[in-house]
Amino acid sequence: MYTPPSGETLLAAAALAGAQLAKNRSAEELAVLSAFFCTLGDGLALIAARRAMDEACKSSVNPIDNASEIA
């Protein structure tokens, strides 16, 4: 069974990766990298949220299917 790494481990890994990526980079290059990874993270968060919503909706009743319940 897969056990994901702890939040602390992920935080440490991200800090180390950031430090490595920052070596020998200009401020402009770091700004672009930062924006890229923020966009990547936001995209992953959106996909995860949508999948969670899909799972939650599978177990709930769609109000459109029950028109008499809509005020």
Backbone as a printed PyTorch tensor [residue, N CA C, xyz], in Angstrom:
tensor([[[  0.8410,  -1.1760,   0.0000],
         [  0.0000,   0.0000,   0.0000],
         [  0.8890,   1.2420,   0.0000]],

        [[  0.5460,   2.1920,  -0.8300],
         [  1.3230,   3.4280,  -0.9540],
         [  0.9790,   4.3760,   0.1860]],

        [[  2.0250,   4.8840,   0.8470],
         [  1.8540,   5.8990,   1.8740],
         [  2.5140,   7.1730,   1.3720]],

        [[  1.7300,   8.2320,   1.1560],
         [  2.3290,   9.4720,   0.6450],
         [  3.2460,  10.1050,   1.6910]],

        [[  4.2140,  10.8790,   1.2470],
         [  5.1070,  11.5320,   2.1980],
         [  4.3490,  12.5420,   3.0490]],

        [[  4.8840,  12.8090,   4.2300],
         [  4.2380,  13.7690,   5.1320],
         [  4.3510,  15.1760,   4.5660]],

        [[  3.5510,  16.0600,   5.1060],
         [  3.6150,  17.4610,   4.6990],
         [  4.9770,  18.0680,   4.9730]],

        [[  5.5640,  17.6940,   6.1060],
         [  6.8870,  18.2070,   6.4580],
         [  7.9480,  17.7550,   5.4540]],

        [[  7.8460,  16.5160,   5.0290],
         [  8.7960,  15.9940,   4.0430],
         [  8.6290,  16.7120,   2.7120]],

        [[  7.3920,  16.9270,   2.3030],
         [  7.1400,  17.6360,   1.0440],
         [  7.6400,  19.0740,   1.1150]],

        [[  7.4360,  19.7230,   2.2540],
         [  7.9070,  21.0950,   2.4320],
         [  9.4310,  21.1630,   2.3340]],

        [[ 10.1100,  20.2270,   2.9880],
         [ 11.5710,  20.1950,   2.9280],
         [ 12.0550,  19.9250,   1.5080]],

        [[ 11.4110,  19.0090,   0.8160],
         [ 11.7970,  18.6970,  -0.5670],
         [ 11.5980,  19.9140,  -1.4740]],

        [[ 10.4900,  20.6320,  -1.2750],
         [ 10.2220,  21.8200,  -2.0820],
         [ 11.2580,  22.9080,  -1.8090]],

        [[ 11.6290,  23.0810,  -0.5480],
         [ 12.6330,  24.0890,  -0.2010],
         [ 13.9930,  23.7470,  -0.8250]],

        [[ 14.3710,  22.4760,  -0.7640],
         [ 15.6350,  22.0480,  -1.3700],
         [ 15.6130,  22.2060,  -2.8910]],

        [[ 14.4910,  21.8500,  -3.4990],
         [ 14.3710,  21.9900,  -4.9540],
         [ 14.4400,  23.4610,  -5.3490]],

        [[ 13.7770,  24.3160,  -4.5790],
         [ 13.8250,  25.7460,  -4.8630],
         [ 15.2300,  26.3040,  -4.7550]],

        [[ 15.9460,  25.8930,  -3.7280],
         [ 17.3240,  26.3540,  -3.5530],
         [ 18.2050,  25.9010,  -4.7160]],

        [[ 18.0210,  24.6680,  -5.1580],
         [ 18.8100,  24.1450,  -6.2870],
         [ 18.4690,  24.8870,  -7.5770]],

        [[ 17.1820,  25.1200,  -7.8020],
         [ 16.7660,  25.8200,  -9.0220],
         [ 17.2410,  27.2680,  -9.0330]],

        [[ 17.3930,  27.8740,  -7.8680],
         [ 17.7770,  29.2850,  -7.7810],
         [ 19.2680,  29.5150,  -8.0350]],

        [[ 20.0670,  28.4720,  -7.9080],
         [ 21.5140,  28.6360,  -8.0930],
         [ 21.8270,  29.1670,  -9.4870]],

        [[ 22.6400,  30.2090,  -9.5150],
         [ 23.1360,  30.8010, -10.7690],
         [ 22.0290,  31.3170, -11.6900]],

        [[ 20.9090,  31.7150, -11.1290],
         [ 19.8120,  32.2790, -11.9250],
         [ 19.6560,  33.7610, -11.5850]],

        [[ 19.2760,  34.5460, -12.5710],
         [ 19.0320,  35.9690, -12.3380],
         [ 17.6590,  36.1470, -11.6950]],

        [[ 17.4100,  37.3510, -11.1910],
         [ 16.1080,  37.6500, -10.5900],
         [ 14.9850,  37.4830, -11.6140]],

        [[ 15.2530,  37.8510, -12.8510],
         [ 14.2390,  37.7200, -13.9050],
         [ 13.9310,  36.2530, -14.1860]],

        [[ 14.9700,  35.4390, -14.2400],
         [ 14.7680,  34.0010, -14.4660],
         [ 13.9920,  33.3800, -13.3030]],

        [[ 14.3110,  33.7970, -12.0840],
         [ 13.5910,  33.2710, -10.9190],
         [ 12.1350,  33.6860, -10.9340]],

        [[ 11.8610,  34.8960, -11.3950],
         [ 10.4750,  35.3540, -11.4860],
         [  9.6820,  34.4970, -12.4710]],

        [[ 10.3020,  34.1600, -13.5990],
         [  9.6330,  33.3120, -14.5880],
         [  9.4180,  31.9050, -14.0350]],

        [[ 10.4340,  31.3490, -13.3970],
         [ 10.2910,  30.0200, -12.7930],
         [  9.1950,  30.0220, -11.7250]],

        [[  9.1750,  31.0520, -10.9150],
         [  8.1610,  31.1570,  -9.8730],
         [  6.7620,  31.1890, -10.4750]],

        [[  6.5780,  32.0230, -11.4910],
         [  5.2650,  32.1110, -12.1420],
         [  4.8720,  30.7810, -12.7800]],

        [[  5.8510,  30.1030, -13.3920],
         [  5.5710,  28.8080, -14.0150],
         [  5.0860,  27.8030, -12.9830]],

        [[  5.8280,  27.6840, -11.8710],
         [  5.4550,  26.6860, -10.8760],
         [  4.1740,  27.0480, -10.1320]],

        [[  3.8990,  28.3390,  -9.9820],
         [  2.6080,  28.7420,  -9.4040],
         [  1.4620,  28.3210, -10.3220]],

        [[  1.6440,  28.5430, -11.6120],
         [  0.6210,  28.1550, -12.5770],
         [  0.4550,  26.6370, -12.6080]],

        [[  1.5620,  25.9200, -12.5680],
         [  1.5100,  24.4590, -12.5300],
         [  0.7520,  23.9930, -11.2860]],

        [[  1.0970,  24.5550, -10.1310],
         [  0.4300,  24.1810,  -8.8860],
         [ -1.0540,  24.5100,  -8.8990]],

        [[ -1.4040,  25.6790,  -9.4340],
         [ -2.8120,  26.0530,  -9.5190],
         [ -3.5740,  25.1020, -10.4360]],

        [[ -2.9430,  24.7100, -11.5330],
         [ -3.5860,  23.7650, -12.4470],
         [ -3.8180,  22.4130, -11.7900]],

        [[ -2.8330,  21.9380, -11.0600],
         [ -2.9890,  20.6620, -10.3510],
         [ -4.0720,  20.7550,  -9.2760]],

        [[ -4.1100,  21.8880,  -8.5680],
         [ -5.1330,  22.0820,  -7.5380],
         [ -6.5250,  22.1100,  -8.1560]],

        [[ -6.6650,  22.7360,  -9.3090],
         [ -7.9530,  22.7830,  -9.9940],
         [ -8.3940,  21.3910, -10.4280]],

        [[ -7.4810,  20.6160, -10.9690],
         [ -7.8050,  19.2440, -11.3790],
         [ -8.2130,  18.4120, -10.1710]],

        [[ -7.4630,  18.5320,  -9.0690],
         [ -7.7850,  17.7710,  -7.8580],
         [ -9.1440,  18.1730,  -7.3000]],

        [[ -9.4350,  19.4770,  -7.2820],
         [-10.7190,  19.9460,  -6.7700],
         [-11.8620,  19.4420,  -7.6440]],

        [[-11.6790,  19.4510,  -8.9350],
         [-12.7300,  18.9890,  -9.8490],
         [-12.9640,  17.4910,  -9.6740]],

        [[-11.8970,  16.7270,  -9.5040],
         [-12.0600,  15.2850,  -9.2800],
         [-12.7760,  15.0230,  -7.9640]],

        [[-12.4350,  15.7870,  -6.9200],
         [-13.1060,  15.6310,  -5.6320],
         [-14.5810,  15.9860,  -5.7570]],

        [[-14.8790,  17.0200,  -6.5260],
         [-16.2640,  17.4150,  -6.7390],
         [-17.0230,  16.3200,  -7.4880]],

        [[-16.3860,  15.7300,  -8.4870],
         [-17.0210,  14.6390,  -9.2290],
         [-17.3450,  13.4720,  -8.3020]],

        [[-16.4100,  13.1310,  -7.4230],
         [-16.6410,  12.0340,  -6.4760],
         [-17.7690,  12.3730,  -5.5120]],

        [[-17.8030,  13.6080,  -5.0220],
         [-18.8510,  14.0240,  -4.0830],
         [-20.2080,  14.0330,  -4.7600]],

        [[-20.2390,  14.4260,  -6.0160],
         [-21.5140,  14.5060,  -6.7390],
         [-22.0750,  13.1240,  -7.0710]],

        [[-21.2140,  12.1310,  -7.1880],
         [-21.6920,  10.7820,  -7.4830],
         [-22.5650,  10.2420,  -6.3570]],

        [[-22.2930,  10.6820,  -5.1280],
         [-23.0470,  10.1700,  -3.9880],
         [-24.1950,  11.0840,  -3.5820]],

        [[-24.3660,  12.2150,  -4.2410],
         [-25.4530,  13.1300,  -3.8810],
         [-26.5210,  13.1090,  -4.9650]],

        [[-27.6640,  13.6410,  -4.6200],
         [-28.7820,  13.7070,  -5.5600],
         [-28.6970,  15.0260,  -6.3060]],

        [[-28.8330,  14.9760,  -7.5970],
         [-28.8130,  16.1710,  -8.4240],
         [-30.1480,  16.8860,  -8.2930]],

        [[-30.1640,  18.1620,  -7.8580],
         [-31.4360,  18.8610,  -7.6830],
         [-32.2270,  19.0090,  -8.9770]],

        [[-31.5580,  18.9530, -10.1140],
         [-32.2730,  19.0470, -11.3850],
         [-33.1490,  17.8170, -11.5940]],

        [[-32.7140,  16.6710, -11.0610],
         [-33.4880,  15.4610, -11.1930],
         [-34.7390,  15.4930, -10.3150]],

        [[-34.7610,  16.3710,  -9.3340],
         [-35.8820,  16.4830,  -8.4070],
         [-36.4820,  17.8790,  -8.4760]],

        [[-37.0850,  18.2080,  -9.6050],
         [-37.5790,  19.5570,  -9.8550],
         [-38.5700,  20.0210,  -8.7970]],

        [[-39.3030,  19.1120,  -8.1810],
         [-40.2920,  19.5110,  -7.1880],
         [-39.6200,  20.0700,  -5.9220]],

        [[-38.3430,  19.7620,  -5.6890],
         [-37.6410,  20.2290,  -4.5170],
         [-37.0340,  21.5970,  -4.7020]],

        [[-37.0030,  22.0940,  -5.9370],
         [-36.3890,  23.3870,  -6.2090],
         [-37.4040,  24.4830,  -5.9100]],

        [[-36.9870,  25.4640,  -5.1030],
         [-37.9010,  26.5500,  -4.7090],
         [-38.0590,  27.5450,  -5.8120]]])
